[in-house]
Amino acid sequence: MTIAAIYADFAAHEAHGVSPAYERLASAVTRDRELLALLALLPPAKRQPNLLFGVVRLLGGPVEDPTAFHDYTVANWPVIEAEMRTRATQTNEAGRCAVLLPVLTALPQPLALLEVGASAGLCLYPDRYAYRYGDHLIGSGEPVLACTATNMAPPTGLPQVVWRAGLDLNPLDVTDPADLAWLDALIWPEHTHRRARLRAAAAVVAADPPLLVRGDLVDDLPALAAQSPPDATLVVFHSSVLYHVPTPRRVTFAEVVRGLPGNWIANEAPDVLPYDTLPMPPGEALHNVLALDGTPLAWTRSHGQAINWFA
Ligand SMILES: C[S@@+](CC[C@H](N)C(=O)[O-])C[C@H]1O[C@@H](n2cnc3c(N)ncnc32)[C@H](O)[C@@H]1O
């Protein structure tokens, strides 16, 4: 794919209907020879729209108006390029706990949670957040994670978590203002509710930080899993992570995780974690498949806004 095609695809399939500002910017980049030439200086994995737009937002640059964005990006390219080379897209969305909850609560309690690709670990606290499935409320406090649940009874309670650990190539620390600023910059401009949710979830995590280990989800998983308490159900889980991982490593990861005791919850797009058969997705916005121990169970929306259990 050319860089222009990557930005056109992002505008049409990711930003369209979700972020008018990013749709405008990405469309403008497709026709901007100067910016395309600058992006070509970066390694392919570092040319993504989310990374460019997030870095410009982090630096306080304009992301509403494509002309202002162009001028700012060209004028500040050395610092933008340096940030894009060292940073990665590590969006951490606590809202995803709302689609994990139905599976987590159905497992034998208590749970020892191990998230691979944990970013700052916000998804390691499904027992501390509140949830709203339609009229059905679970838990109290903030954030309240709203989710549309279809073809299923909503969960009736919260899981009991006795151990939580995260593994990430680059763990982020919510108590570090610089890391929190990057997580904030990764949230798309119009998504003020997600920004509020990040702050609320970060406060929960900061009050009782998890064990976050720097490492690879294949090489370092067994050693971390071995630290989990034997009298709890080990649950290895991941959400929107495997698209970062090369295909042969995804296969190896699945083999490693299947060799561990306990359970495995995946919430990933089916093109990165395929299944033999899947029902048709009920709508374009339901991109991910929730699976337990390799069995696909439901379509989910990318930020945990909806779960549609297979009929
Ligand atoms: C998009 S974030 C998702 C964070 C979190 N799972 C969530 O749902 O909010 C993906 C994370 O996976 C991490 N990651 C990518 N490849 C990895 C690998 N091979 N081993 C461990 N973590 C990895 C990245 O550093 C990043 O923090």
mmCIF file of C-alpha atoms and ligand atoms in Angstrom:
data_model
loop_
_atom_site.group_PDB
_atom_site.id
_atom_site.type_symbol
_atom_site.label_atom_id
_atom_site.label_comp_id
_atom_site.label_asym_id
_atom_site.label_seq_id
_atom_site.Cartn_x
_atom_site.Cartn_y
_atom_site.Cartn_z
ATOM 1 C CA MET A 1 0.000 0.000 0.000
ATOM 2 C CA THR A 2 1.310 3.488 -0.792
ATOM 3 C CA ILE A 3 1.344 6.033 2.014
ATOM 4 C CA ALA A 4 -1.446 7.949 0.268
ATOM 5 C CA ALA A 5 -3.492 4.739 0.130
ATOM 6 C CA ILE A 6 -2.913 4.101 3.845
ATOM 7 C CA TYR A 7 -4.251 7.564 4.666
ATOM 8 C CA ALA A 8 -7.181 7.187 2.240
ATOM 9 C CA ASP A 9 -8.075 3.859 3.836
ATOM 10 C CA PHE A 10 -7.840 5.373 7.320
ATOM 11 C CA ALA A 11 -10.097 8.272 6.283
ATOM 12 C CA ALA A 12 -12.704 5.993 4.728
ATOM 13 C CA HIS A 13 -12.721 3.059 7.131
ATOM 14 C CA GLU A 14 -11.514 4.279 10.507
ATOM 15 C CA ALA A 15 -12.178 7.995 10.825
ATOM 16 C CA HIS A 16 -15.339 8.270 8.696
ATOM 17 C CA GLY A 17 -18.333 8.765 10.995
ATOM 18 C CA VAL A 18 -16.080 8.599 14.076
ATOM 19 C CA SER A 19 -13.774 11.606 13.840
ATOM 20 C CA PRO A 20 -14.563 14.297 11.257
ATOM 21 C CA ALA A 21 -11.300 16.078 12.136
ATOM 22 C CA TYR A 22 -9.118 13.027 11.452
ATOM 23 C CA GLU A 23 -11.120 12.154 8.342
ATOM 24 C CA ARG A 24 -10.390 15.667 7.009
ATOM 25 C CA LEU A 25 -6.701 15.478 7.908
ATOM 26 C CA ALA A 26 -6.171 11.999 6.496
ATOM 27 C CA SER A 27 -7.944 12.908 3.236
ATOM 28 C CA ALA A 28 -5.804 16.038 2.920
ATOM 29 C CA VAL A 29 -2.596 14.047 3.509
ATOM 30 C CA THR A 30 -3.456 11.790 0.534
ATOM 31 C CA ARG A 31 -3.070 14.858 -1.747
ATOM 32 C CA ASP A 32 -0.184 16.528 0.109
ATOM 33 C CA ARG A 33 3.044 15.734 -1.760
ATOM 34 C CA GLU A 34 5.199 17.511 0.825
ATOM 35 C CA LEU A 35 3.815 15.554 3.789
ATOM 36 C CA LEU A 36 3.859 12.277 1.847
ATOM 37 C CA ALA A 37 7.549 12.838 1.082
ATOM 38 C CA LEU A 38 8.295 13.505 4.762
ATOM 39 C CA LEU A 39 6.386 10.411 5.871
ATOM 40 C CA ALA A 40 8.366 8.335 3.360
ATOM 41 C CA LEU A 41 11.497 9.116 5.398
ATOM 42 C CA LEU A 42 10.084 6.975 8.226
ATOM 43 C CA PRO A 43 10.144 3.161 8.431
ATOM 44 C CA PRO A 44 6.816 1.715 7.167
ATOM 45 C CA ALA A 45 5.567 0.845 10.663
ATOM 46 C CA LYS A 46 5.987 4.474 11.744
ATOM 47 C CA ARG A 47 3.923 6.114 9.001
ATOM 48 C CA GLN A 48 0.480 5.444 10.485
ATOM 49 C CA PRO A 49 -2.085 8.262 10.640
ATOM 50 C CA ASN A 50 -2.790 7.584 14.330
ATOM 51 C CA LEU A 51 0.872 8.028 15.202
ATOM 52 C CA LEU A 52 1.310 11.240 13.174
ATOM 53 C CA PHE A 53 -1.910 12.826 14.425
ATOM 54 C CA GLY A 54 -1.249 11.735 18.018
ATOM 55 C CA VAL A 55 2.249 13.230 17.998
ATOM 56 C CA VAL A 56 1.004 16.525 16.549
ATOM 57 C CA ARG A 57 -1.691 16.645 19.243
ATOM 58 C CA LEU A 58 0.880 15.823 21.944
ATOM 59 C CA LEU A 59 3.034 18.726 20.789
ATOM 60 C CA GLY A 60 0.025 21.066 20.840
ATOM 61 C CA GLY A 61 -0.267 21.361 17.056
ATOM 62 C CA PRO A 62 -3.550 21.993 15.197
ATOM 63 C CA VAL A 63 -5.603 18.972 14.083
ATOM 64 C CA GLU A 64 -8.873 20.634 13.099
ATOM 65 C CA ASP A 65 -7.819 22.509 9.965
ATOM 66 C CA PRO A 66 -5.794 20.640 7.291
ATOM 67 C CA THR A 67 -3.950 23.777 6.122
ATOM 68 C CA ALA A 68 -2.870 24.697 9.648
ATOM 69 C CA PHE A 69 -1.937 21.032 10.220
ATOM 70 C CA HIS A 70 0.198 20.985 7.070
ATOM 71 C CA ASP A 71 2.010 24.207 7.970
ATOM 72 C CA TYR A 72 2.653 23.109 11.557
ATOM 73 C CA THR A 73 3.851 19.633 10.551
ATOM 74 C CA VAL A 74 6.253 20.909 7.882
ATOM 75 C CA ALA A 75 7.636 23.639 10.159
ATOM 76 C CA ASN A 76 8.140 21.235 13.088
ATOM 77 C CA TRP A 77 9.085 18.094 11.164
ATOM 78 C CA PRO A 78 12.398 17.335 12.968
ATOM 79 C CA VAL A 79 10.730 17.121 16.378
ATOM 80 C CA ILE A 80 7.645 15.333 14.971
ATOM 81 C CA GLU A 81 9.842 12.811 13.179
ATOM 82 C CA ALA A 82 11.878 12.144 16.324
ATOM 83 C CA GLU A 83 8.707 11.564 18.371
ATOM 84 C CA MET A 84 7.233 9.269 15.700
ATOM 85 C CA ARG A 85 10.417 7.208 15.624
ATOM 86 C CA THR A 86 10.422 6.630 19.395
ATOM 87 C CA ARG A 87 6.699 6.375 20.169
ATOM 88 C CA ALA A 88 4.105 3.744 19.320
ATOM 89 C CA THR A 89 0.322 3.803 19.271
ATOM 90 C CA GLN A 90 -0.605 2.417 22.672
ATOM 91 C CA THR A 91 -4.191 3.522 23.090
ATOM 92 C CA ASN A 92 -5.444 2.087 26.381
ATOM 93 C CA GLU A 93 -9.221 1.887 26.518
ATOM 94 C CA ALA A 94 -10.812 0.901 29.844
ATOM 95 C CA GLY A 95 -14.159 0.677 27.992
ATOM 96 C CA ARG A 96 -13.054 -2.693 26.622
ATOM 97 C CA CYS A 97 -13.632 -4.162 30.087
ATOM 98 C CA ALA A 98 -17.369 -4.001 29.320
ATOM 99 C CA VAL A 99 -17.032 -6.687 26.641
ATOM 100 C CA LEU A 100 -14.632 -8.796 28.711
ATOM 101 C CA LEU A 101 -16.886 -8.747 31.782
ATOM 102 C CA PRO A 102 -19.468 -11.369 30.623
ATOM 103 C CA VAL A 103 -16.693 -13.923 30.132
ATOM 104 C CA LEU A 104 -14.680 -12.964 33.213
ATOM 105 C CA THR A 105 -17.685 -13.313 35.529
ATOM 106 C CA ALA A 106 -18.534 -16.755 34.103
ATOM 107 C CA LEU A 107 -15.137 -18.238 35.017
ATOM 108 C CA PRO A 108 -14.374 -19.925 38.358
ATOM 109 C CA GLN A 109 -13.492 -17.168 40.845
ATOM 110 C CA PRO A 110 -11.199 -15.728 42.091
ATOM 111 C CA LEU A 111 -9.210 -14.616 39.072
ATOM 112 C CA ALA A 112 -5.533 -13.904 38.444
ATOM 113 C CA LEU A 113 -5.509 -11.531 35.457
ATOM 114 C CA LEU A 114 -2.571 -11.360 33.084
ATOM 115 C CA GLU A 115 -2.976 -8.960 30.179
ATOM 116 C CA VAL A 116 -0.514 -9.078 27.282
ATOM 117 C CA GLY A 117 -0.126 -5.763 25.454
ATOM 118 C CA ALA A 118 -1.437 -4.036 28.566
ATOM 119 C CA SER A 119 -0.196 -0.501 27.732
ATOM 120 C CA ALA A 120 -0.816 1.286 31.070
ATOM 121 C CA GLY A 121 -2.904 -1.568 32.489
ATOM 122 C CA LEU A 122 -6.313 0.141 32.483
ATOM 123 C CA CYS A 123 -8.033 -3.082 31.378
ATOM 124 C CA LEU A 124 -6.653 -4.945 34.400
ATOM 125 C CA TYR A 125 -9.326 -3.400 36.665
ATOM 126 C CA PRO A 126 -12.652 -4.867 35.450
ATOM 127 C CA ASP A 127 -13.667 -5.379 39.091
ATOM 128 C CA ARG A 128 -13.228 -1.697 40.006
ATOM 129 C CA TYR A 129 -15.274 0.011 37.271
ATOM 130 C CA ALA A 130 -19.034 0.488 37.002
ATOM 131 C CA TYR A 131 -21.012 -0.720 33.966
ATOM 132 C CA ARG A 132 -24.247 0.146 32.223
ATOM 133 C CA TYR A 133 -25.762 -2.401 29.838
ATOM 134 C CA GLY A 134 -28.959 -0.685 28.715
ATOM 135 C CA ASP A 135 -30.883 -0.066 31.959
ATOM 136 C CA HIS A 136 -28.818 -2.599 33.859
ATOM 137 C CA LEU A 137 -26.212 -1.072 36.208
ATOM 138 C CA ILE A 138 -23.364 -2.987 37.824
ATOM 139 C CA GLY A 139 -20.941 -1.561 40.361
ATOM 140 C CA SER A 140 -20.575 2.021 41.466
ATOM 141 C CA GLY A 141 -18.152 4.889 41.056
ATOM 142 C CA GLU A 142 -16.247 6.074 38.009
ATOM 143 C CA PRO A 143 -15.770 5.437 35.195
ATOM 144 C CA VAL A 144 -19.140 4.022 34.161
ATOM 145 C CA LEU A 145 -18.600 1.897 31.059
ATOM 146 C CA ALA A 146 -21.678 1.886 28.828
ATOM 147 C CA CYS A 147 -22.159 -1.062 26.489
ATOM 148 C CA THR A 148 -24.996 -2.238 24.251
ATOM 149 C CA ALA A 149 -25.415 -5.979 24.809
ATOM 150 C CA THR A 150 -27.369 -7.966 22.211
ATOM 151 C CA ASN A 151 -28.464 -11.643 22.258
ATOM 152 C CA MET A 152 -27.295 -12.019 25.852
ATOM 153 C CA ALA A 153 -28.229 -11.374 29.457
ATOM 154 C CA PRO A 154 -25.898 -8.772 30.915
ATOM 155 C CA PRO A 155 -23.530 -9.919 33.657
ATOM 156 C CA THR A 156 -25.024 -9.791 37.135
ATOM 157 C CA GLY A 157 -21.931 -8.901 39.147
ATOM 158 C CA LEU A 158 -18.250 -8.145 39.158
ATOM 159 C CA PRO A 159 -15.376 -10.624 39.068
ATOM 160 C CA GLN A 160 -13.179 -11.224 42.097
ATOM 161 C CA VAL A 161 -9.601 -10.351 41.140
ATOM 162 C CA VAL A 162 -6.796 -11.362 43.498
ATOM 163 C CA TRP A 163 -3.799 -10.761 41.214
ATOM 164 C CA ARG A 164 -3.246 -8.567 38.176
ATOM 165 C CA ALA A 165 -0.210 -8.263 35.946
ATOM 166 C CA GLY A 166 0.474 -6.738 32.557
ATOM 167 C CA LEU A 167 3.120 -7.469 29.945
ATOM 168 C CA ASP A 168 4.025 -4.869 27.330
ATOM 169 C CA LEU A 169 6.978 -4.003 25.097
ATOM 170 C CA ASN A 170 6.689 -0.488 26.509
ATOM 171 C CA PRO A 171 4.542 -0.304 29.649
ATOM 172 C CA LEU A 172 3.109 3.137 30.367
ATOM 173 C CA ASP A 173 2.757 4.552 33.864
ATOM 174 C CA VAL A 174 -0.419 6.484 34.622
ATOM 175 C CA THR A 175 1.308 8.223 37.533
ATOM 176 C CA ASP A 176 3.809 9.768 35.076
ATOM 177 C CA PRO A 177 2.299 12.964 33.588
ATOM 178 C CA ALA A 178 4.254 12.445 30.333
ATOM 179 C CA ASP A 179 2.800 8.951 29.823
ATOM 180 C CA LEU A 180 -0.687 10.172 30.685
ATOM 181 C CA ALA A 181 -0.294 13.029 28.193
ATOM 182 C CA TRP A 182 0.602 10.514 25.459
ATOM 183 C CA LEU A 183 -2.423 8.346 26.293
ATOM 184 C CA ASP A 184 -4.557 11.484 26.134
ATOM 185 C CA ALA A 185 -3.043 12.555 22.794
ATOM 186 C CA LEU A 186 -3.901 9.154 21.316
ATOM 187 C CA ILE A 187 -7.609 9.741 21.932
ATOM 188 C CA TRP A 188 -9.242 11.249 18.865
ATOM 189 C CA PRO A 189 -10.097 14.960 19.056
ATOM 190 C CA GLU A 190 -13.892 14.759 19.330
ATOM 191 C CA HIS A 191 -13.928 11.942 21.901
ATOM 192 C CA THR A 192 -14.222 14.031 25.049
ATOM 193 C CA HIS A 193 -16.116 11.217 26.836
ATOM 194 C CA ARG A 194 -13.136 8.910 26.271
ATOM 195 C CA ARG A 195 -10.766 11.560 27.621
ATOM 196 C CA ALA A 196 -12.870 11.789 30.815
ATOM 197 C CA ARG A 197 -12.914 7.988 31.003
ATOM 198 C CA LEU A 198 -9.116 7.863 30.705
ATOM 199 C CA ARG A 199 -8.739 10.278 33.641
ATOM 200 C CA ALA A 200 -11.194 8.321 35.799
ATOM 201 C CA ALA A 201 -9.661 4.929 34.989
ATOM 202 C CA ALA A 202 -6.121 6.276 35.461
ATOM 203 C CA ALA A 203 -7.116 7.422 38.968
ATOM 204 C CA VAL A 204 -8.330 3.892 39.767
ATOM 205 C CA VAL A 205 -5.068 2.381 38.511
ATOM 206 C CA ALA A 206 -2.858 4.983 40.206
ATOM 207 C CA ALA A 207 -4.496 4.231 43.568
ATOM 208 C CA ASP A 208 -3.398 0.577 43.388
ATOM 209 C CA PRO A 209 -0.897 0.105 40.534
ATOM 210 C CA PRO A 210 -0.608 -3.319 38.880
ATOM 211 C CA LEU A 211 2.536 -5.327 38.265
ATOM 212 C CA LEU A 212 3.556 -4.116 34.798
ATOM 213 C CA VAL A 213 6.440 -5.960 33.174
ATOM 214 C CA ARG A 214 8.410 -4.846 30.134
ATOM 215 C CA GLY A 215 8.555 -7.785 27.783
ATOM 216 C CA ASP A 216 7.304 -9.652 24.759
ATOM 217 C CA LEU A 217 4.009 -11.520 24.714
ATOM 218 C CA VAL A 218 5.652 -14.694 23.416
ATOM 219 C CA ASP A 219 9.063 -14.742 25.050
ATOM 220 C CA ASP A 220 8.126 -13.430 28.479
ATOM 221 C CA LEU A 221 4.614 -14.757 29.024
ATOM 222 C CA PRO A 222 5.417 -18.128 30.659
ATOM 223 C CA ALA A 223 7.674 -16.566 33.321
ATOM 224 C CA LEU A 224 5.068 -13.962 34.264
ATOM 225 C CA ALA A 225 2.242 -16.515 34.257
ATOM 226 C CA ALA A 226 4.322 -18.662 36.640
ATOM 227 C CA GLN A 227 4.095 -15.841 39.203
ATOM 228 C CA SER A 228 0.290 -16.029 39.408
ATOM 229 C CA PRO A 229 -1.175 -17.501 42.598
ATOM 230 C CA PRO A 230 -2.009 -21.207 42.172
ATOM 231 C CA ASP A 231 -5.355 -20.947 43.993
ATOM 232 C CA ALA A 232 -6.849 -18.502 41.473
ATOM 233 C CA THR A 233 -7.967 -19.021 37.864
ATOM 234 C CA LEU A 234 -5.242 -17.635 35.622
ATOM 235 C CA VAL A 235 -6.806 -15.601 32.789
ATOM 236 C CA VAL A 236 -4.468 -14.477 30.020
ATOM 237 C CA PHE A 237 -6.236 -11.867 27.906
ATOM 238 C CA HIS A 238 -5.593 -9.298 25.213
ATOM 239 C CA SER A 239 -7.535 -6.733 23.284
ATOM 240 C CA SER A 240 -6.478 -4.911 20.086
ATOM 241 C CA VAL A 241 -2.887 -6.104 20.427
ATOM 242 C CA LEU A 242 -2.154 -8.788 17.837
ATOM 243 C CA TYR A 243 -2.276 -6.389 14.870
ATOM 244 C CA HIS A 244 1.042 -5.061 16.244
ATOM 245 C CA VAL A 245 2.530 -8.564 16.076
ATOM 246 C CA PRO A 246 3.896 -10.248 12.911
ATOM 247 C CA THR A 247 1.792 -13.213 11.725
ATOM 248 C CA PRO A 248 4.254 -16.025 12.611
ATOM 249 C CA ARG A 249 4.565 -14.605 16.133
ATOM 250 C CA ARG A 250 0.760 -14.572 16.509
ATOM 251 C CA VAL A 251 0.725 -18.298 15.786
ATOM 252 C CA THR A 252 3.513 -18.923 18.289
ATOM 253 C CA PHE A 253 1.711 -16.780 20.861
ATOM 254 C CA ALA A 254 -1.459 -18.866 20.480
ATOM 255 C CA GLU A 255 0.587 -22.041 21.018
ATOM 256 C CA VAL A 256 2.277 -20.600 24.119
ATOM 257 C CA VAL A 257 -0.954 -19.389 25.683
ATOM 258 C CA ARG A 258 -2.714 -22.708 25.009
ATOM 259 C CA GLY A 259 0.097 -24.448 26.878
ATOM 260 C CA LEU A 260 -0.583 -22.462 30.060
ATOM 261 C CA PRO A 261 -3.006 -23.480 32.799
ATOM 262 C CA GLY A 262 -6.210 -21.437 33.119
ATOM 263 C CA ASN A 263 -8.153 -19.589 30.455
ATOM 264 C CA TRP A 264 -7.453 -17.380 27.432
ATOM 265 C CA ILE A 265 -9.648 -14.475 26.393
ATOM 266 C CA ALA A 266 -8.973 -12.781 23.057
ATOM 267 C CA ASN A 267 -10.700 -9.648 21.746
ATOM 268 C CA GLU A 268 -9.125 -9.103 18.355
ATOM 269 C CA ALA A 269 -10.056 -8.510 14.726
ATOM 270 C CA PRO A 270 -10.593 -11.813 12.897
ATOM 271 C CA ASP A 271 -8.081 -10.930 10.188
ATOM 272 C CA VAL A 272 -5.312 -11.016 12.815
ATOM 273 C CA LEU A 273 -6.729 -13.914 14.872
ATOM 274 C CA PRO A 274 -8.758 -16.046 12.445
ATOM 275 C CA TYR A 275 -11.365 -18.692 13.292
ATOM 276 C CA ASP A 276 -12.625 -21.568 11.146
ATOM 277 C CA THR A 277 -16.180 -20.248 11.025
ATOM 278 C CA LEU A 278 -17.773 -16.997 12.104
ATOM 279 C CA PRO A 279 -21.273 -15.644 11.628
ATOM 280 C CA MET A 280 -21.577 -12.498 9.514
ATOM 281 C CA PRO A 281 -20.841 -9.372 11.580
ATOM 282 C CA PRO A 282 -24.148 -7.685 12.457
ATOM 283 C CA GLY A 283 -22.819 -4.252 11.487
ATOM 284 C CA GLU A 284 -19.738 -2.564 10.105
ATOM 285 C CA ALA A 285 -18.767 -1.130 13.476
ATOM 286 C CA LEU A 286 -18.395 -4.537 15.134
ATOM 287 C CA HIS A 287 -14.807 -5.252 14.144
ATOM 288 C CA ASN A 288 -13.532 -7.539 16.882
ATOM 289 C CA VAL A 289 -14.281 -11.098 17.946
ATOM 290 C CA LEU A 290 -14.415 -12.054 21.608
ATOM 291 C CA ALA A 291 -13.217 -15.616 22.161
ATOM 292 C CA LEU A 292 -12.667 -17.890 25.130
ATOM 293 C CA ASP A 293 -9.990 -20.588 24.829
ATOM 294 C CA GLY A 294 -10.062 -20.296 21.029
ATOM 295 C CA THR A 295 -13.852 -20.502 20.707
ATOM 296 C CA PRO A 296 -15.367 -17.336 19.192
ATOM 297 C CA LEU A 297 -18.376 -16.063 21.156
ATOM 298 C CA ALA A 298 -19.365 -12.546 20.125
ATOM 299 C CA TRP A 299 -18.712 -9.569 17.872
ATOM 300 C CA THR A 300 -17.571 -6.475 19.749
ATOM 301 C CA ARG A 301 -16.982 -2.808 18.987
ATOM 302 C CA SER A 302 -13.432 -1.569 19.199
ATOM 303 C CA HIS A 303 -13.760 0.559 22.336
ATOM 304 C CA GLY A 304 -16.145 -1.783 24.135
ATOM 305 C CA GLN A 305 -19.279 0.163 23.174
ATOM 306 C CA ALA A 306 -21.182 -2.964 22.056
ATOM 307 C CA ILE A 307 -21.180 -6.724 22.272
ATOM 308 C CA ASN A 308 -23.310 -8.905 20.032
ATOM 309 C CA TRP A 309 -23.339 -12.512 21.220
ATOM 310 C CA PHE A 310 -23.539 -15.089 18.447
ATOM 311 C CA ALA A 311 -27.125 -16.313 18.121
HETATM 312 C C1 LIG B 1 -3.401 -0.682 21.101
HETATM 313 S S1 LIG B 1 -2.574 -1.040 22.595
HETATM 314 C C2 LIG B 1 -3.885 -1.903 23.443
HETATM 315 C C3 LIG B 1 -3.791 -1.749 24.940
HETATM 316 C C4 LIG B 1 -4.828 -2.509 25.738
HETATM 317 N N1 LIG B 1 -4.774 -3.932 25.436
HETATM 318 C C5 LIG B 1 -6.222 -2.004 25.526
HETATM 319 O O1 LIG B 1 -7.046 -2.781 25.013
HETATM 320 O O2 LIG B 1 -6.546 -0.887 25.873
HETATM 321 C C6 LIG B 1 -1.482 -2.367 22.124
HETATM 322 C C7 LIG B 1 -0.350 -2.600 23.102
HETATM 323 O O3 LIG B 1 0.319 -3.809 22.733
HETATM 324 C C8 LIG B 1 1.690 -3.635 23.007
HETATM 325 N N2 LIG B 1 2.454 -4.642 22.231
HETATM 326 C C9 LIG B 1 2.623 -4.696 20.903
HETATM 327 N N3 LIG B 1 3.378 -5.762 20.560
HETATM 328 C C10 LIG B 1 3.697 -6.398 21.714
HETATM 329 C C11 LIG B 1 4.462 -7.560 22.031
HETATM 330 N N4 LIG B 1 5.056 -8.275 21.072
HETATM 331 N N5 LIG B 1 4.570 -7.919 23.319
HETATM 332 C C12 LIG B 1 3.983 -7.182 24.302
HETATM 333 N N6 LIG B 1 3.238 -6.076 24.057
HETATM 334 C C13 LIG B 1 3.105 -5.680 22.791
HETATM 335 C C14 LIG B 1 1.968 -2.199 22.603
HETATM 336 O O4 LIG B 1 3.156 -1.717 23.206
HETATM 337 C C15 LIG B 1 0.704 -1.495 23.110
HETATM 338 O O5 LIG B 1 0.867 -0.998 24.410
#
